[in-house]
Short mmCIF file of C-alpha atoms in Angstrom, two decimals:
data_model
loop_
_atom_site.label_atom_id
_atom_site.label_comp_id
_atom_site.label_asym_id
_atom_site.label_seq_id
_atom_site.Cartn_x
_atom_site.Cartn_y
_atom_site.Cartn_z
CA MET K 60 22.51 49.65 1.15
CA LYS K 61 24.33 48.40 -1.97
CA LYS K 62 26.50 46.03 -0.23
CA LYS K 63 23.50 44.51 1.89
CA ILE K 64 21.37 44.01 -1.50
CA PHE K 65 24.19 42.48 -3.19
CA GLY K 66 25.22 40.30 -0.29
CA LEU K 67 21.72 39.18 -0.04
CA THR K 68 21.20 38.49 -3.73
CA MET K 69 24.43 36.50 -3.86
CA ALA K 70 23.39 34.54 -0.47
CA MET K 71 20.08 33.56 -1.76
CA VAL K 72 21.94 32.13 -5.22
CA LEU K 73 24.39 30.09 -3.38
CA ALA K 74 21.66 28.79 -0.94
CA ILE K 75 19.39 27.58 -3.78
CA ASN K 76 21.97 26.40 -6.36
CA PRO K 77 23.23 23.40 -4.37
CA ILE K 78 19.45 22.09 -4.16
CA ILE K 79 19.13 22.32 -7.77
CA ASN K 80 21.93 22.01 -10.48
CA ILE K 81 21.08 24.73 -13.02
CA SER K 82 23.30 23.63 -15.45
CA ALA K 83 21.10 20.42 -15.53
CA PRO K 84 18.06 19.75 -17.68
CA ALA K 85 15.08 20.08 -15.76
CA ASN K 86 14.07 16.45 -15.96
CA THR K 87 17.25 15.56 -14.38
CA ALA K 88 16.92 18.17 -11.69
CA TYR K 89 13.15 16.75 -10.94
CA ALA K 90 14.91 13.33 -10.53
CA ALA K 91 17.31 14.72 -7.88
CA ILE K 92 14.89 16.25 -5.66
CA ASP K 93 11.88 15.17 -3.55
CA GLN K 94 8.63 16.95 -3.35
CA SER K 95 9.39 18.60 0.35
CA GLN K 96 12.29 20.18 -1.62
CA LEU K 97 10.23 21.47 -4.25
CA ASP K 98 7.73 22.63 -1.86
CA ARG K 99 10.35 24.80 0.00
CA LEU K 100 11.55 26.41 -3.35
CA ASP K 101 9.77 29.90 -2.72
CA THR K 102 11.35 32.57 -5.04
CA THR K 103 9.67 35.60 -3.49
CA ASN K 104 12.64 36.72 -1.60
CA LEU K 105 14.70 36.21 -4.90
CA GLU K 106 12.46 38.39 -7.04
CA ARG K 107 12.28 40.94 -4.39
CA GLN K 108 15.87 41.30 -4.42
CA ILE K 109 16.54 41.27 -8.19
CA LYS K 110 14.01 44.42 -8.19
CA ALA K 111 16.26 46.05 -5.55
CA ALA K 112 19.12 45.27 -7.53
CA ARG K 113 17.73 46.68 -10.74
CA TYR K 114 16.75 49.95 -8.95
CA LEU K 115 20.58 50.24 -7.85
CA ILE K 116 21.91 50.09 -11.28
CA ASP K 117 19.26 52.52 -12.63
CA ASN K 118 19.43 55.09 -9.79
CA LEU K 119 22.97 54.95 -8.38
CA PRO K 120 25.16 54.86 -11.35
CA ASN K 121 28.14 56.63 -9.69
CA ILE K 122 28.07 53.64 -7.13
CA ILE K 123 27.41 50.63 -9.42
CA SER K 124 29.60 51.00 -12.26
CA GLY K 125 32.15 49.09 -14.19
CA ASP K 126 32.86 45.69 -13.06
CA LYS K 127 30.74 46.02 -10.11
CA LYS K 128 27.54 46.77 -12.45
CA LYS K 129 28.85 43.85 -14.71
CA ARG K 130 28.90 41.42 -11.80
CA LEU K 131 25.40 42.39 -10.69
CA GLU K 132 23.86 42.11 -13.88
CA GLU K 133 25.31 38.90 -14.35
CA LEU K 134 23.92 37.73 -10.91
CA ILE K 135 20.73 39.13 -12.04
CA LYS K 136 20.37 37.29 -15.13
CA ASN K 137 21.41 34.03 -13.42
CA SER K 138 18.96 34.57 -10.58
CA GLU K 139 16.24 35.25 -13.22
CA ASP K 140 17.10 31.96 -15.07
CA LEU K 141 17.00 30.11 -11.95
CA ILE K 142 13.63 31.24 -11.22
CA ARG K 143 12.54 30.32 -14.55
CA ARG K 144 14.14 26.73 -14.08
CA ILE K 145 12.07 26.50 -10.45
CA ASN K 146 8.99 27.72 -12.02
CA LYS K 147 9.27 24.99 -15.11
CA LEU K 148 10.04 22.27 -12.38
CA LYS K 149 7.21 23.21 -10.40
CA ALA K 150 4.93 23.15 -13.55
CA SER K 151 6.31 19.76 -14.55
CA GLN K 152 5.56 18.46 -11.19
CA ALA K 153 1.78 19.88 -11.39
CA VAL K 154 1.55 17.89 -14.61
CA ALA K 155 3.12 14.78 -13.34
CA ASP K 156 0.90 14.73 -10.05
CA ASN K 157 -2.48 15.40 -12.77
CA LEU K 158 -1.27 12.49 -14.83
CA ASN K 159 -0.52 10.53 -11.85
CA ILE K 160 -4.16 11.20 -10.32
CA ARG K 161 -5.73 10.57 -13.59
CA VAL K 162 -4.10 7.47 -14.38
CA LYS K 163 -4.89 6.16 -10.90
CA ASN K 164 -8.56 6.98 -11.13
CA ILE K 165 -9.00 5.13 -14.69
CA ILE K 166 -7.08 2.00 -13.15
CA ARG K 167 -9.34 2.26 -10.09
CA GLU K 168 -12.38 2.58 -12.09
CA ASN K 169 -11.59 -0.54 -14.25
CA LEU K 170 -10.46 -2.76 -11.33
CA ASP K 171 -13.46 -1.83 -9.51
CA LYS K 172 -15.36 -3.43 -12.49
CA LYS K 173 -12.99 -6.49 -12.57
CA ASN K 174 -12.11 -5.72 -16.15
CA THR K 175 -9.60 -7.90 -17.70
CA GLN K 176 -8.00 -5.39 -20.40
CA PHE K 177 -8.27 -1.60 -20.59
CA THR K 178 -6.30 1.06 -22.38
CA ILE K 179 -5.55 4.51 -21.04
CA ASN K 180 -4.49 7.58 -22.91
CA ILE K 181 -1.48 8.74 -21.03
CA ASN K 182 -0.05 11.34 -23.95
CA SER K 183 2.69 12.49 -21.73
CA TYR K 184 6.33 12.07 -20.78
CA THR K 185 6.44 9.22 -18.28
CA SER K 186 7.75 5.47 -18.31
CA ASN K 187 6.16 1.93 -18.35
CA GLN K 188 8.07 1.45 -15.07
CA GLU K 189 6.14 4.61 -13.37
CA ILE K 190 2.92 3.48 -14.79
CA GLN K 191 3.31 -0.06 -13.28
CA SER K 192 4.27 1.46 -10.16
CA TRP K 193 0.97 3.60 -10.15
CA PHE K 194 -1.05 0.52 -10.93
CA LEU K 195 0.28 -1.61 -8.14
CA GLN K 196 -0.34 1.64 -5.46
CA THR K 197 -3.86 1.62 -6.96
CA ALA K 198 -4.50 -2.06 -6.55
CA LYS K 199 -2.78 -2.03 -2.89
CA GLU K 200 -5.46 0.37 -1.85
CA ASP K 201 -7.71 -2.33 -1.04
CA TRP K 202 -6.02 -4.88 0.60
CA TYR K 203 -8.77 -7.42 0.60
CA PHE K 204 -8.82 -6.91 -3.45
CA PHE K 205 -5.33 -7.35 -3.65
CA TYR K 206 -4.43 -10.33 -1.28
CA SER K 207 -7.64 -12.28 -2.73
CA MET K 208 -8.86 -11.29 -5.95
CA TYR K 209 -5.67 -9.80 -7.69
CA GLY K 210 -3.32 -12.20 -9.61
CA LYS K 211 -1.32 -10.25 -12.02
CA ALA K 212 -1.21 -7.56 -14.46
CA ASN K 213 0.93 -6.72 -17.58
CA VAL K 214 1.16 -3.27 -18.86
CA LYS K 215 2.23 -2.54 -22.64
CA THR K 216 3.01 1.00 -23.25
CA LYS K 217 2.97 2.51 -26.96
CA TYR K 218 5.84 5.08 -27.24
CA ASN K 219 5.87 8.00 -29.56
CA SER K 220 9.18 8.50 -30.96
CA LYS K 221 8.47 11.91 -32.94
CA LYS K 222 7.91 13.55 -29.55
CA SER K 223 10.41 11.49 -27.31
CA LYS K 224 13.45 13.59 -26.55
CA GLY K 225 16.67 11.83 -25.37
CA ASP K 226 15.97 10.60 -21.98
CA LYS K 227 12.30 12.01 -21.93
CA VAL K 228 9.91 9.22 -23.32
CA TYR K 229 6.50 10.27 -24.60
CA ILE K 230 4.05 7.61 -24.18
CA ASP K 231 0.87 8.00 -26.09
CA SER K 232 -1.01 4.98 -24.34
CA ALA K 233 -1.07 1.97 -22.05
CA THR K 234 -2.85 -1.18 -22.24
CA PHE K 235 -3.45 -3.37 -19.08
CA THR K 236 -4.18 -6.97 -18.93
CA VAL K 237 -5.17 -8.17 -15.62
CA THR K 238 -5.60 -11.74 -14.08
CA TYR K 239 -7.69 -12.02 -11.35
CA ARG K 240 -7.66 -14.82 -8.94
CA GLU K 241 -11.10 -15.68 -8.64
CA ASP K 242 -14.39 -15.19 -10.46
CA PRO K 243 -16.02 -11.80 -9.68
CA VAL K 244 -19.30 -13.76 -9.30
CA VAL K 245 -17.82 -16.05 -6.44
CA ASP K 246 -16.74 -12.71 -4.83
CA ASP K 247 -20.15 -11.42 -4.89
CA GLN K 248 -21.26 -14.84 -3.54
CA VAL K 249 -18.67 -14.44 -0.64
CA GLU K 250 -20.14 -10.97 0.07
CA ASN K 251 -23.55 -12.14 0.28
CA PHE K 252 -22.47 -15.06 2.47
CA ALA K 253 -20.59 -12.69 4.86
CA ASN K 254 -23.79 -10.56 5.50
CA GLU K 255 -25.90 -13.43 6.05
CA TRP K 256 -23.34 -14.90 8.48
CA VAL K 257 -23.16 -11.93 10.38
CA ARG K 258 -27.18 -11.57 10.72
CA GLN K 259 -27.28 -15.05 12.10
CA ASN K 260 -24.08 -15.24 14.24
CA ILE K 261 -23.32 -11.70 15.65
CA ASN K 262 -25.60 -9.87 18.11
CA ASP K 263 -25.92 -6.25 18.96
CA TYR K 264 -25.11 -7.05 22.39
CA ASP K 265 -21.86 -8.99 21.53
CA SER K 266 -18.67 -7.35 22.95
CA ASP K 267 -15.75 -6.83 20.70
CA LEU K 268 -14.17 -10.00 22.15
CA GLU K 269 -17.09 -12.04 21.61
CA LYS K 270 -17.19 -11.03 18.02
CA THR K 271 -13.65 -11.58 17.50
CA GLN K 272 -13.76 -15.19 19.13
CA LYS K 273 -16.82 -16.17 17.10
CA ILE K 274 -15.11 -15.23 13.90
CA HIS K 275 -11.98 -16.93 14.75
CA ASP K 276 -13.60 -19.95 15.75
CA PHE K 277 -15.59 -20.19 12.69
CA ILE K 278 -12.92 -19.77 10.30
CA VAL K 279 -10.60 -21.92 12.02
CA THR K 280 -13.27 -24.88 12.29
CA LYS K 281 -14.52 -24.33 9.03
CA ASN K 282 -11.31 -24.23 6.90
CA GLN K 283 -8.42 -26.74 6.35
CA TYR K 284 -5.07 -25.44 5.16
CA ASN K 285 -4.53 -26.31 1.63
CA ARG K 286 -2.04 -25.19 -0.84
CA GLY K 287 -4.04 -26.66 -3.66
CA ASP K 288 -2.80 -27.97 -6.78
CA SER K 289 -0.33 -26.69 -9.49
CA LYS K 290 -2.74 -23.81 -10.34
CA ASP K 291 -3.28 -22.85 -6.95
CA ILE K 292 -7.01 -24.30 -7.31
CA SER K 293 -8.62 -26.03 -4.12
CA GLY K 294 -11.98 -27.81 -4.60
CA GLY K 295 -12.49 -25.22 -7.55
CA TYR K 296 -11.79 -22.22 -6.21
CA SER K 297 -8.42 -20.10 -5.53
CA ILE K 298 -6.61 -21.00 -2.68
CA TYR K 299 -5.93 -17.07 -1.97
CA HIS K 300 -9.75 -16.46 -2.02
CA PRO K 301 -12.14 -16.69 0.93
CA ALA K 302 -14.15 -19.08 -1.32
CA SER K 303 -11.75 -21.98 -0.84
CA ILE K 304 -12.70 -21.89 2.62
CA LEU K 305 -16.34 -21.51 2.09
CA TYR K 306 -16.84 -23.62 -0.80
CA GLY K 307 -13.89 -25.52 -1.84
CA ASN K 308 -11.28 -27.79 0.12
CA GLY K 309 -9.34 -24.84 1.87
CA GLY K 310 -6.97 -22.20 1.30
CA VAL K 311 -3.92 -20.50 2.62
CA CYS K 312 -2.95 -17.48 4.83
CA ASN K 313 -4.64 -15.24 2.34
CA ALA K 314 -7.99 -16.89 2.40
CA TYR K 315 -7.81 -16.90 6.11
CA ALA K 316 -6.77 -13.18 6.72
CA THR K 317 -9.30 -11.78 3.84
CA LEU K 318 -12.07 -13.78 5.28
CA PHE K 319 -11.40 -12.55 8.63
CA ASP K 320 -11.38 -9.02 7.26
CA LYS K 321 -14.78 -9.75 5.49
CA LEU K 322 -16.63 -10.84 8.56
CA ALA K 323 -15.05 -8.55 11.13
CA ARG K 324 -15.81 -5.59 8.90
CA ARG K 325 -19.38 -6.67 8.58
CA SER K 326 -19.63 -7.04 12.40
CA GLY K 327 -18.57 -3.62 12.96
CA LEU K 328 -14.93 -4.59 14.18
CA ASP K 329 -12.06 -2.24 12.99
CA VAL K 330 -9.59 -4.43 11.51
CA ARG K 331 -6.10 -4.45 9.36
CA TYR K 332 -3.88 -6.55 7.58
CA ALA K 333 -0.21 -7.40 8.60
CA THR K 334 2.44 -8.91 6.64
CA GLY K 335 5.70 -10.64 7.15
CA TYR K 336 7.97 -13.76 7.02
CA SER K 337 7.65 -17.03 9.01
CA LYS K 338 10.99 -17.52 11.30
CA LYS K 339 10.41 -21.18 10.79
CA ASN K 340 10.49 -21.48 7.21
CA GLY K 341 11.08 -17.88 5.63
CA GLU K 342 7.81 -17.97 3.95
CA PRO K 343 5.61 -14.77 3.41
CA HIS K 344 2.84 -14.68 5.77
CA ILE K 345 -0.29 -12.30 6.07
CA TRP K 346 -2.48 -11.86 9.49
CA ASN K 347 -4.80 -9.60 10.73
CA MET K 348 -5.11 -6.97 13.35
CA VAL K 349 -8.34 -6.04 15.30
CA LYS K 350 -9.37 -3.40 17.69
CA VAL K 351 -10.70 -4.79 20.91
CA ASP K 352 -12.28 -2.33 23.34
CA GLY K 353 -10.05 0.52 21.95
CA ASN K 354 -6.67 -1.75 21.66
CA TRP K 355 -4.88 -3.26 18.74
CA TYR K 356 -4.07 -6.70 18.72
CA ASN K 357 -2.58 -9.40 16.11
CA ILE K 358 -4.74 -12.30 15.47
CA ASP K 359 -3.70 -14.96 13.13
CA THR K 360 -6.49 -17.52 12.25
CA THR K 361 -4.15 -19.39 9.93
CA TRP K 362 -1.56 -20.60 12.73
CA ASP K 363 -4.39 -21.19 15.14
CA ASP K 364 -5.62 -23.75 12.74
CA PRO K 365 -2.91 -26.55 13.03
CA THR K 366 -2.59 -29.54 10.80
CA ILE K 367 -3.07 -32.25 13.36
CA THR K 368 -1.74 -35.81 13.31
CA PHE K 369 -3.15 -38.25 15.75
CA ASN K 370 -2.26 -41.83 15.45
CA ASP K 371 -4.21 -43.32 18.55
CA GLY K 372 -7.47 -43.63 16.42
CA TYR K 373 -9.98 -42.03 14.36
CA VAL K 374 -11.23 -38.64 15.67
CA GLU K 375 -14.81 -38.03 14.75
CA ASN K 376 -14.84 -34.15 15.00
CA LEU K 377 -11.19 -33.34 14.27
CA GLU K 378 -12.41 -30.35 12.29
CA ASP K 379 -13.56 -28.65 15.78
CA PHE K 380 -10.06 -28.52 16.77
CA ILE K 381 -8.89 -24.91 17.85
CA ILE K 382 -5.95 -23.49 19.66
CA TYR K 383 -5.54 -19.58 20.41
CA ASP K 384 -1.76 -19.39 20.42
CA PHE K 385 -1.99 -16.65 17.85
CA PHE K 386 -5.11 -14.92 19.54
CA LEU K 387 -5.03 -11.04 20.26
CA LYS K 388 -1.20 -10.99 20.59
CA SER K 389 1.13 -7.97 21.08
CA ASP K 390 3.59 -7.22 18.55
CA GLY K 391 6.32 -8.66 21.04
CA GLU K 392 4.70 -11.95 21.41
CA ILE K 393 3.66 -12.35 17.51
CA GLN K 394 7.52 -11.59 16.65
CA LYS K 395 8.66 -14.46 18.19
CA SER K 396 7.17 -16.54 15.43
CA ARG K 397 7.52 -14.14 12.41
CA THR K 398 8.89 -10.78 10.92
CA ILE K 399 6.76 -7.68 10.65
CA ASP K 400 6.75 -5.88 7.54
CA ASN K 401 7.09 -1.95 8.09
CA ASN K 402 3.50 -0.66 6.89
CA GLN K 403 2.12 2.78 7.76
CA ASP K 404 -1.25 1.39 7.63
CA ARG K 405 -0.71 -1.09 10.15
CA PRO K 406 -1.19 -0.09 13.84
CA GLN K 407 1.13 -1.10 16.66
CA SER K 408 0.20 -3.58 19.49
CA PHE K 409 1.44 -3.20 22.93
CA SER K 410 -0.09 -5.65 24.79
CA THR K 411 -1.43 -9.29 24.83
CA LEU K 412 -5.14 -9.79 26.09
CA ASN K 413 -5.56 -12.38 28.58
CA THR K 414 -8.86 -13.99 27.54
CA GLY K 415 -8.80 -16.97 29.57
CA LEU K 416 -9.63 -19.29 26.46
CA THR K 417 -8.24 -22.60 26.49
CA ASP K 418 -7.26 -24.96 23.58
CA THR K 419 -9.31 -27.80 22.76
CA THR K 420 -7.88 -31.26 23.11
CA ILE K 421 -8.56 -34.69 21.87
CA GLN K 422 -10.18 -37.21 24.38
CA LYS K 423 -11.34 -40.65 24.49
CA VAL K 424 -15.31 -40.51 25.03
CA GLY K 425 -16.74 -43.91 25.09
CA ASP K 426 -15.31 -45.99 22.11
CA THR K 427 -14.38 -43.01 20.11
CA TYR K 428 -12.08 -40.00 20.07
CA ARG K 429 -13.46 -36.55 20.05
CA VAL K 430 -12.20 -32.90 20.34
CA VAL K 431 -13.42 -31.49 23.45
CA ARG K 432 -13.07 -28.12 25.19
#
């Protein structure tokens, strides 16, 4: 009995000790492990073995004595110290989790209101870098907001030198200064436009494919790709915001993708975003994924709206030029032109939908050139 309990106790300590360096401070140990490892640290068995070991010492003095007793008492002491460290670590993690949730909730509330400056009382040990990461995580929860409205943010933290200890920095508060790409009033106008456009153009009996094509064709014919001026403005609107398409002189891929998202969701379609880099010029790019009849496909309204150079004459309705090179394509097809970033929210597309749609062409009709289907 003695050997079994002693062996199990020693084995438990040796098994746990490599995961947490018991000679290191708690905050250092926390940095060295992840949440899944922490969750697996159940001290119940170790506590049971400590109790059994104490029973041996108290009730079997003839067997547990001398060096054996000294070794077992030392092992009990180290085991109890380890349990205290584990419990302290779990308590620290709980505090960190609560702080994370609390700060993110306040950030989310302020971003929803489009506040340009706000201060959050932190009153805890953390870092400016971690607070910035919480901000970005929260901003990215809404892809439409992040890629159309959000511009940049500056985070200034107020440190408390009296409460800071060594590498543990105590932060009293954090002040966020946020720049938005577009006026929230304009964003509301886009929202109203989307609702009205869907009411006028999308019917209850439209299939997923019909809805998708209507939205695709509207955006492609409405917009003209425009990088804007030195301040990223086109016709008075941010080139990243759908307003540049609807009211300005055109925008970039952010505007295309976020407008598609806005109209598709209002039309009852399931839609996601995808990001990557162009294989032609290495520039970052964003497009959409849409579910049609239960299957996911890539759709890129930006690259289906090419810049046309036609030297034979004036084309009366050049804005009507549409192609379907990037319409409802598989990942394999779309990856011929760009990389795809790893994103757990992005569904995979395994096939290309054969829609039978044909690109428009420019033809001479009478004395003028026109875009025709």
